[in-house]
PDB file of C-alpha atoms in Angstrom:
ATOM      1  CA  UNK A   1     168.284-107.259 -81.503  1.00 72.00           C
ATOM      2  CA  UNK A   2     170.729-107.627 -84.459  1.00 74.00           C
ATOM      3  CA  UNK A   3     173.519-109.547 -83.820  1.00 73.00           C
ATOM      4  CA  UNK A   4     176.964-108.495 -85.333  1.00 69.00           C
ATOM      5  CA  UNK A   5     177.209-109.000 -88.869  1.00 66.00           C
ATOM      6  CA  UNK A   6     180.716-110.570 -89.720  1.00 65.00           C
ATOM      7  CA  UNK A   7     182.215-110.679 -93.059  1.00 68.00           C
ATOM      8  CA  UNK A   8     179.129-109.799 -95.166  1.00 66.00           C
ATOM      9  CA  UNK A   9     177.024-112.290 -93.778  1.00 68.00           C
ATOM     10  CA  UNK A  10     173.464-112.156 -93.771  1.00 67.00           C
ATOM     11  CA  UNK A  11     172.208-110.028 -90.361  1.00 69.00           C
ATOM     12  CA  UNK A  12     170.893-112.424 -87.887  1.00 79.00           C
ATOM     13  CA  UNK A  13     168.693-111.347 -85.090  1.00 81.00           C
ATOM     14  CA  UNK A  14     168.355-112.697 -81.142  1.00 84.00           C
ATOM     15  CA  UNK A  15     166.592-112.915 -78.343  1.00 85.00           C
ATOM     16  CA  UNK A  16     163.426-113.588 -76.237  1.00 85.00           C
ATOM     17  CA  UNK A  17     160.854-112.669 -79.872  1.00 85.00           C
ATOM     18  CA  UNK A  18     162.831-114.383 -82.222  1.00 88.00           C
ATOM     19  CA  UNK A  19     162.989-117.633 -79.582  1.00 89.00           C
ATOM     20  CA  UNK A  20     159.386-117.237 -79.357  1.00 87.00           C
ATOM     21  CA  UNK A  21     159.045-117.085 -83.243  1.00 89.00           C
ATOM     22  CA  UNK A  22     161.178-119.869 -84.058  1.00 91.00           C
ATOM     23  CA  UNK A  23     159.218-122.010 -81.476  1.00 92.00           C
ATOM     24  CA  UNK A  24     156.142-121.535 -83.023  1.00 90.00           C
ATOM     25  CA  UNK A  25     157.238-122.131 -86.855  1.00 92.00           C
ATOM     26  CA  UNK A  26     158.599-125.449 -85.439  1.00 94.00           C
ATOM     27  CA  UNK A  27     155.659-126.172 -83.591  1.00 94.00           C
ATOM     28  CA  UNK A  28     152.963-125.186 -86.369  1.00 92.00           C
ATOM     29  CA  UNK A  29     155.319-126.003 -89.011  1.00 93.00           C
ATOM     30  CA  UNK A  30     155.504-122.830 -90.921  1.00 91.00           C
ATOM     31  CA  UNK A  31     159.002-120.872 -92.636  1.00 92.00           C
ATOM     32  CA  UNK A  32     159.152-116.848 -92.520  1.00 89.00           C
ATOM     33  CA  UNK A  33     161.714-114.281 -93.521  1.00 89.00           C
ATOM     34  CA  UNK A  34     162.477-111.311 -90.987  1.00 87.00           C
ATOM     35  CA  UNK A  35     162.478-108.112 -91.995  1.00 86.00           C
ATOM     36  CA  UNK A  36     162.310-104.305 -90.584  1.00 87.00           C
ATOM     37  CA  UNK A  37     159.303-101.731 -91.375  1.00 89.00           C
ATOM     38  CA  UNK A  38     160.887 -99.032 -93.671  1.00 89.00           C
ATOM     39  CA  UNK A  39     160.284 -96.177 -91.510  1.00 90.00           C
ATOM     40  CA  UNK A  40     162.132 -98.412 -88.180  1.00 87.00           C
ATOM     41  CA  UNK A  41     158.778 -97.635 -86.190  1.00 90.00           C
ATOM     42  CA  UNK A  42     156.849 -99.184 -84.395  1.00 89.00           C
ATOM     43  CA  UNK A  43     153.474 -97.524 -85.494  1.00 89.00           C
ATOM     44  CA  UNK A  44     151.266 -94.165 -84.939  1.00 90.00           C
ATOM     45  CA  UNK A  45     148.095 -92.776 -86.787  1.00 91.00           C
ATOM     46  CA  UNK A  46     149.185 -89.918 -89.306  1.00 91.00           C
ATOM     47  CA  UNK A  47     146.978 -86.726 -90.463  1.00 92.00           C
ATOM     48  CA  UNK A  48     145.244 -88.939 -93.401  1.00 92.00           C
ATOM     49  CA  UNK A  49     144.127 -91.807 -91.029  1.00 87.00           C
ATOM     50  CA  UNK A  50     146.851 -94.360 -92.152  1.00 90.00           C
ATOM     51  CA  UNK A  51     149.649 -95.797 -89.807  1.00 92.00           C
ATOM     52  CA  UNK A  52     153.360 -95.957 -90.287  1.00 92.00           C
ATOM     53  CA  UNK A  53     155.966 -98.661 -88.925  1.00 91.00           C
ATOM     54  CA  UNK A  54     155.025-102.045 -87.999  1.00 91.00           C
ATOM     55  CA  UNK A  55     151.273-101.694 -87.448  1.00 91.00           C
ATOM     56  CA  UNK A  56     151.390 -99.800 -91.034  1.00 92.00           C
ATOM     57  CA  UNK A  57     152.853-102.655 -92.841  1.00 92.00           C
ATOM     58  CA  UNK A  58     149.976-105.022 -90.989  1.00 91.00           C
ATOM     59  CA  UNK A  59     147.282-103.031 -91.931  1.00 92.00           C
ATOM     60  CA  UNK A  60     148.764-102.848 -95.473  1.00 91.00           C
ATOM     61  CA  UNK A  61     149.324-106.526 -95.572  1.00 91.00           C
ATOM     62  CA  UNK A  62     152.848-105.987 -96.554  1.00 91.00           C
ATOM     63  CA  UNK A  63     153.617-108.230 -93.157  1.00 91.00           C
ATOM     64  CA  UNK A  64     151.511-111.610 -91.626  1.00 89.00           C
ATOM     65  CA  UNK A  65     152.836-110.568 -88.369  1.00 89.00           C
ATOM     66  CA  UNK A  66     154.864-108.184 -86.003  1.00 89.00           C
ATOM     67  CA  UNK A  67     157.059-109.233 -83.696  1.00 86.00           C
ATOM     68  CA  UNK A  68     158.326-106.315 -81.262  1.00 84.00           C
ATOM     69  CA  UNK A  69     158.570-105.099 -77.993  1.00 81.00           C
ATOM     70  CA  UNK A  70     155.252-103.373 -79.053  1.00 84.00           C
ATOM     71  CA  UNK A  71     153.082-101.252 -76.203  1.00 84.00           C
ATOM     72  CA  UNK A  72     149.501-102.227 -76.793  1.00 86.00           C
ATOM     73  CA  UNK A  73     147.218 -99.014 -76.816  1.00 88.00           C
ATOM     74  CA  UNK A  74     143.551 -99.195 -77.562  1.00 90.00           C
ATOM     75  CA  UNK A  75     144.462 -97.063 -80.869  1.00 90.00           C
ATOM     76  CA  UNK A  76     146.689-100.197 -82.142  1.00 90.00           C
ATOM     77  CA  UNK A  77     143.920-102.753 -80.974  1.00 90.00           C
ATOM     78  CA  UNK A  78     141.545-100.860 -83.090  1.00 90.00           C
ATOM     79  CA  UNK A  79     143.368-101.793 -86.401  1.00 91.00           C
ATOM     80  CA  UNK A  80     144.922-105.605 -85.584  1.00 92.00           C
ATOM     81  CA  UNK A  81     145.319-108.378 -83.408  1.00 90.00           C
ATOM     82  CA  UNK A  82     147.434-108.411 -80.359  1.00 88.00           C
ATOM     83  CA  UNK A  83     148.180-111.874 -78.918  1.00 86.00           C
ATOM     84  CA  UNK A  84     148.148-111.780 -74.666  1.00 83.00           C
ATOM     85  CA  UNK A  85     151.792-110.527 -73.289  1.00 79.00           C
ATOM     86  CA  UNK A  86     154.178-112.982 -73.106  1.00 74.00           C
ATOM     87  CA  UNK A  87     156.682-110.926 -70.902  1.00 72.00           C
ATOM     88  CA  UNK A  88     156.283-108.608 -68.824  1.00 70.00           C
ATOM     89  CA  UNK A  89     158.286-105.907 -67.243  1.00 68.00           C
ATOM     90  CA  UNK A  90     156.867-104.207 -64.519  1.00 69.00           C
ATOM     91  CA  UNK A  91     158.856-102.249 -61.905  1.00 70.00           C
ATOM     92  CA  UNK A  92     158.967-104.241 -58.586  1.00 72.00           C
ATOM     93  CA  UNK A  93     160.039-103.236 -55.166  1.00 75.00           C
ATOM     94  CA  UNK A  94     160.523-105.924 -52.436  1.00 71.00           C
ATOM     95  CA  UNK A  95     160.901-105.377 -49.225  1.00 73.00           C
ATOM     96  CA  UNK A  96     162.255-107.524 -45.949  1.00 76.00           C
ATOM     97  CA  UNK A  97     159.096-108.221 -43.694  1.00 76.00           C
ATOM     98  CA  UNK A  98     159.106-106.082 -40.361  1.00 74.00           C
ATOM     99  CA  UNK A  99     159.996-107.832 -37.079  1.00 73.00           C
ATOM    100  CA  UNK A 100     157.134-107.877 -34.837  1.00 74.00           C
ATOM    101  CA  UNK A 101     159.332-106.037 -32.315  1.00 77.00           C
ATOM    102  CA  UNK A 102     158.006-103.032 -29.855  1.00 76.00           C
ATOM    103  CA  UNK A 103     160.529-100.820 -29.248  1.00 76.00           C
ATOM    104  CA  UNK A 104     160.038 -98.918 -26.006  1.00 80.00           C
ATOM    105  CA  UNK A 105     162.153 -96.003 -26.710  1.00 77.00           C
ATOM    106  CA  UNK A 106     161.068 -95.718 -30.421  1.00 79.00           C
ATOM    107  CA  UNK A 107     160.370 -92.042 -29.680  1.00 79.00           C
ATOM    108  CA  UNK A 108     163.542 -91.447 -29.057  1.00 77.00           C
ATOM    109  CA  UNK A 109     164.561 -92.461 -32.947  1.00 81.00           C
ATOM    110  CA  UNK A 110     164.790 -88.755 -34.624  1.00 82.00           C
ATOM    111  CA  UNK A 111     167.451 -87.572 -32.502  1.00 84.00           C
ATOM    112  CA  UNK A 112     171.138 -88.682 -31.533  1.00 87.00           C
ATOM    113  CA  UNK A 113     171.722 -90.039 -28.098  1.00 85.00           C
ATOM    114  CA  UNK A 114     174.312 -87.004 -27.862  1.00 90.00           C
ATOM    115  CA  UNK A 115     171.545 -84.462 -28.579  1.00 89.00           C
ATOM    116  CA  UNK A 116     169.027 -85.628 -26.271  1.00 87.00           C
ATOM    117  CA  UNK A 117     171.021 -85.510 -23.412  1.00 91.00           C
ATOM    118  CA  UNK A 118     172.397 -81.663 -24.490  1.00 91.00           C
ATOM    119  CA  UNK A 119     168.696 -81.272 -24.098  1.00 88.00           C
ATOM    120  CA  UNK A 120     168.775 -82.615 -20.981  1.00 90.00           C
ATOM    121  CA  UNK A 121     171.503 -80.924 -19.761  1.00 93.00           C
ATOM    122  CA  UNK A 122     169.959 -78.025 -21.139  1.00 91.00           C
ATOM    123  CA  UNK A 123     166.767 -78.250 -18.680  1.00 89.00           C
ATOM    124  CA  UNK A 124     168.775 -79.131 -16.127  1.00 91.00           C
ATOM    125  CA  UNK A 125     170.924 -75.763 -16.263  1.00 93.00           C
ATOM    126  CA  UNK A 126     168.011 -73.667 -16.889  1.00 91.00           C
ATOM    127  CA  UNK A 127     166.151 -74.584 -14.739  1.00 89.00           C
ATOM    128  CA  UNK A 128     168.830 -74.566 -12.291  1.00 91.00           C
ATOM    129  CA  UNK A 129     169.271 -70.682 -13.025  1.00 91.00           C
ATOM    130  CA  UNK A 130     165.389 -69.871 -12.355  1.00 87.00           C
ATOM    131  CA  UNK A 131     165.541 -71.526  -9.214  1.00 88.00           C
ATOM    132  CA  UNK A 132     168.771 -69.003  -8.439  1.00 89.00           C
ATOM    133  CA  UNK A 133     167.528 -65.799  -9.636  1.00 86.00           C
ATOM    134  CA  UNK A 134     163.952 -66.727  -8.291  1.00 83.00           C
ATOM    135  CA  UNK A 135     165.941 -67.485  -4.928  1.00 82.00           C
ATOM    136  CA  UNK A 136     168.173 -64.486  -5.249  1.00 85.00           C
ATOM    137  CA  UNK A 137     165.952 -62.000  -6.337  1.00 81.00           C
ATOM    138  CA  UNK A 138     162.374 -63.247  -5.271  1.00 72.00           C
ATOM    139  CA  UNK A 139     159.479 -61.882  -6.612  1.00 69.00           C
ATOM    140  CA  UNK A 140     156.891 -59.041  -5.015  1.00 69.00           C
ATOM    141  CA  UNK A 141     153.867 -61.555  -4.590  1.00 63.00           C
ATOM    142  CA  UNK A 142     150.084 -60.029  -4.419  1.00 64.00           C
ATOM    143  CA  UNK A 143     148.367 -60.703  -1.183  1.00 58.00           C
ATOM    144  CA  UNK A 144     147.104 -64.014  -0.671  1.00 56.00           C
ATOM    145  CA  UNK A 145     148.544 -65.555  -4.085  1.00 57.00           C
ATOM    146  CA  UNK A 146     150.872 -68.783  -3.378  1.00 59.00           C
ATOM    147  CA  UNK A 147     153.867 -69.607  -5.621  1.00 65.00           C
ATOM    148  CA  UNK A 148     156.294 -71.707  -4.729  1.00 67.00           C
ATOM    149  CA  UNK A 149     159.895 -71.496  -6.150  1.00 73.00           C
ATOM    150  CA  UNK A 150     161.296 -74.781  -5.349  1.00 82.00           C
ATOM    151  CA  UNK A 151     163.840 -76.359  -7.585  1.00 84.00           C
ATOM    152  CA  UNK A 152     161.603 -79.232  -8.596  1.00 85.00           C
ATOM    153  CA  UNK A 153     159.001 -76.438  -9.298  1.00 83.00           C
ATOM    154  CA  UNK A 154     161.682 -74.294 -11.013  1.00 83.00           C
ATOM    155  CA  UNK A 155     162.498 -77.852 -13.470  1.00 85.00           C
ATOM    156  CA  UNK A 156     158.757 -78.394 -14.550  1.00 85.00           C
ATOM    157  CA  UNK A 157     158.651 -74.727 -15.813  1.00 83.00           C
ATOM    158  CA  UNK A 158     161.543 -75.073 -17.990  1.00 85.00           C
ATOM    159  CA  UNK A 159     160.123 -78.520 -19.111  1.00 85.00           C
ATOM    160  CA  UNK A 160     156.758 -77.440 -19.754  1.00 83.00           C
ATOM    161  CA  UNK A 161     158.238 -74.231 -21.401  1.00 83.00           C
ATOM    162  CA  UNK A 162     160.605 -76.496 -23.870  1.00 81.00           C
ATOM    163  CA  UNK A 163     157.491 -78.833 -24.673  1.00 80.00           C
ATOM    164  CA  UNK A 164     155.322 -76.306 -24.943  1.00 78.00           C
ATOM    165  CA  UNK A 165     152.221 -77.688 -22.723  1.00 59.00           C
ATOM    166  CA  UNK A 166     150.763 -76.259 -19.675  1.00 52.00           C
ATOM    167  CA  UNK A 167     147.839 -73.899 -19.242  1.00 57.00           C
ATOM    168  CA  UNK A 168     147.396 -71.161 -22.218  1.00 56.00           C
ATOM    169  CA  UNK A 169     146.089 -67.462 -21.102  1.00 54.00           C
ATOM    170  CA  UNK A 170     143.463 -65.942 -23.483  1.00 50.00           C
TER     171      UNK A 170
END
């Protein structure tokens, strides 16, 4: 990135690149002068075949080399050299190990303590009022078929109704 340019001095770029470049002319001993492709891209195929931006002036030979936060596609790697990455930045998600932990009740998890005893309550009171109206009003029974309308019978109706199990007519 360009740094601010203060009373008319020269522009002077920073960071990680232009380390990376000074590095290496100190380390293979070589001077260079920065400066930006004319068209400030980075580089696509036109119509004719040709490439604009920074892969345009390599090809050209108007540049040695291109130093950018440049996405290597196989197009690009067809017309020059692209060193390995240096830096990376890949989107990373960490997570905090799960406990080892086997929670007993774990089925319990989707609903509030509040609601599951409304439900509860709910089976309880129901089932309460088919034992009354079964007791109050019982009903006509066919000869020689035995139903029992107890209250713990009366519960496991409601229960099995709410849940949804139990023996399905076809």
């Amino acid at each position: 990135m360009v740094s601010e340019n203060v009373l008319g001095k020269p522009k002077k770029y920073q960071g990680f690149s232009i380390d990376v470049l000074e590095a290496l002319a100190t380390y293979l001993g070589f001077k260079y002068e920065i400066y930006v492709a004319p068209d400030h891209k980075y580089g696509s195929p036109q119509d004719d075949g040709s490439w604009n931006g920074l892969i345009g002036e390599l090809v050209f030979k108007r540049a040695d080399i291109g130093i950018s936060a440049l996405t290597i596609t196989p197009d690009r790697e067809n017309v020059v050299d692209f060193t390995t990455r240096y830096m990376d930045y890949s989107v990373g998600v960490l997570l905090r190990k799960a406990e080892k932990t086997v929670d007993m009740f774990a089925c319990l998890a989707p609903f509030d303590l509040s609601l599951w005893a409304c439900i509860a309550g709910t089976v309880l009171l129901v089932g309460l009022l088919v034992y009354l109206l079964n007791w109050l009003n019982p009903p006509r029974l066919q000869m020689g078929s035995m139903t029992s309308t107890t209250l713990y019978n009366s519960m496991w109706f409601v229960y099995g109704s709410f849940v949804q199990q139990g023996k399905r007519q076809t």
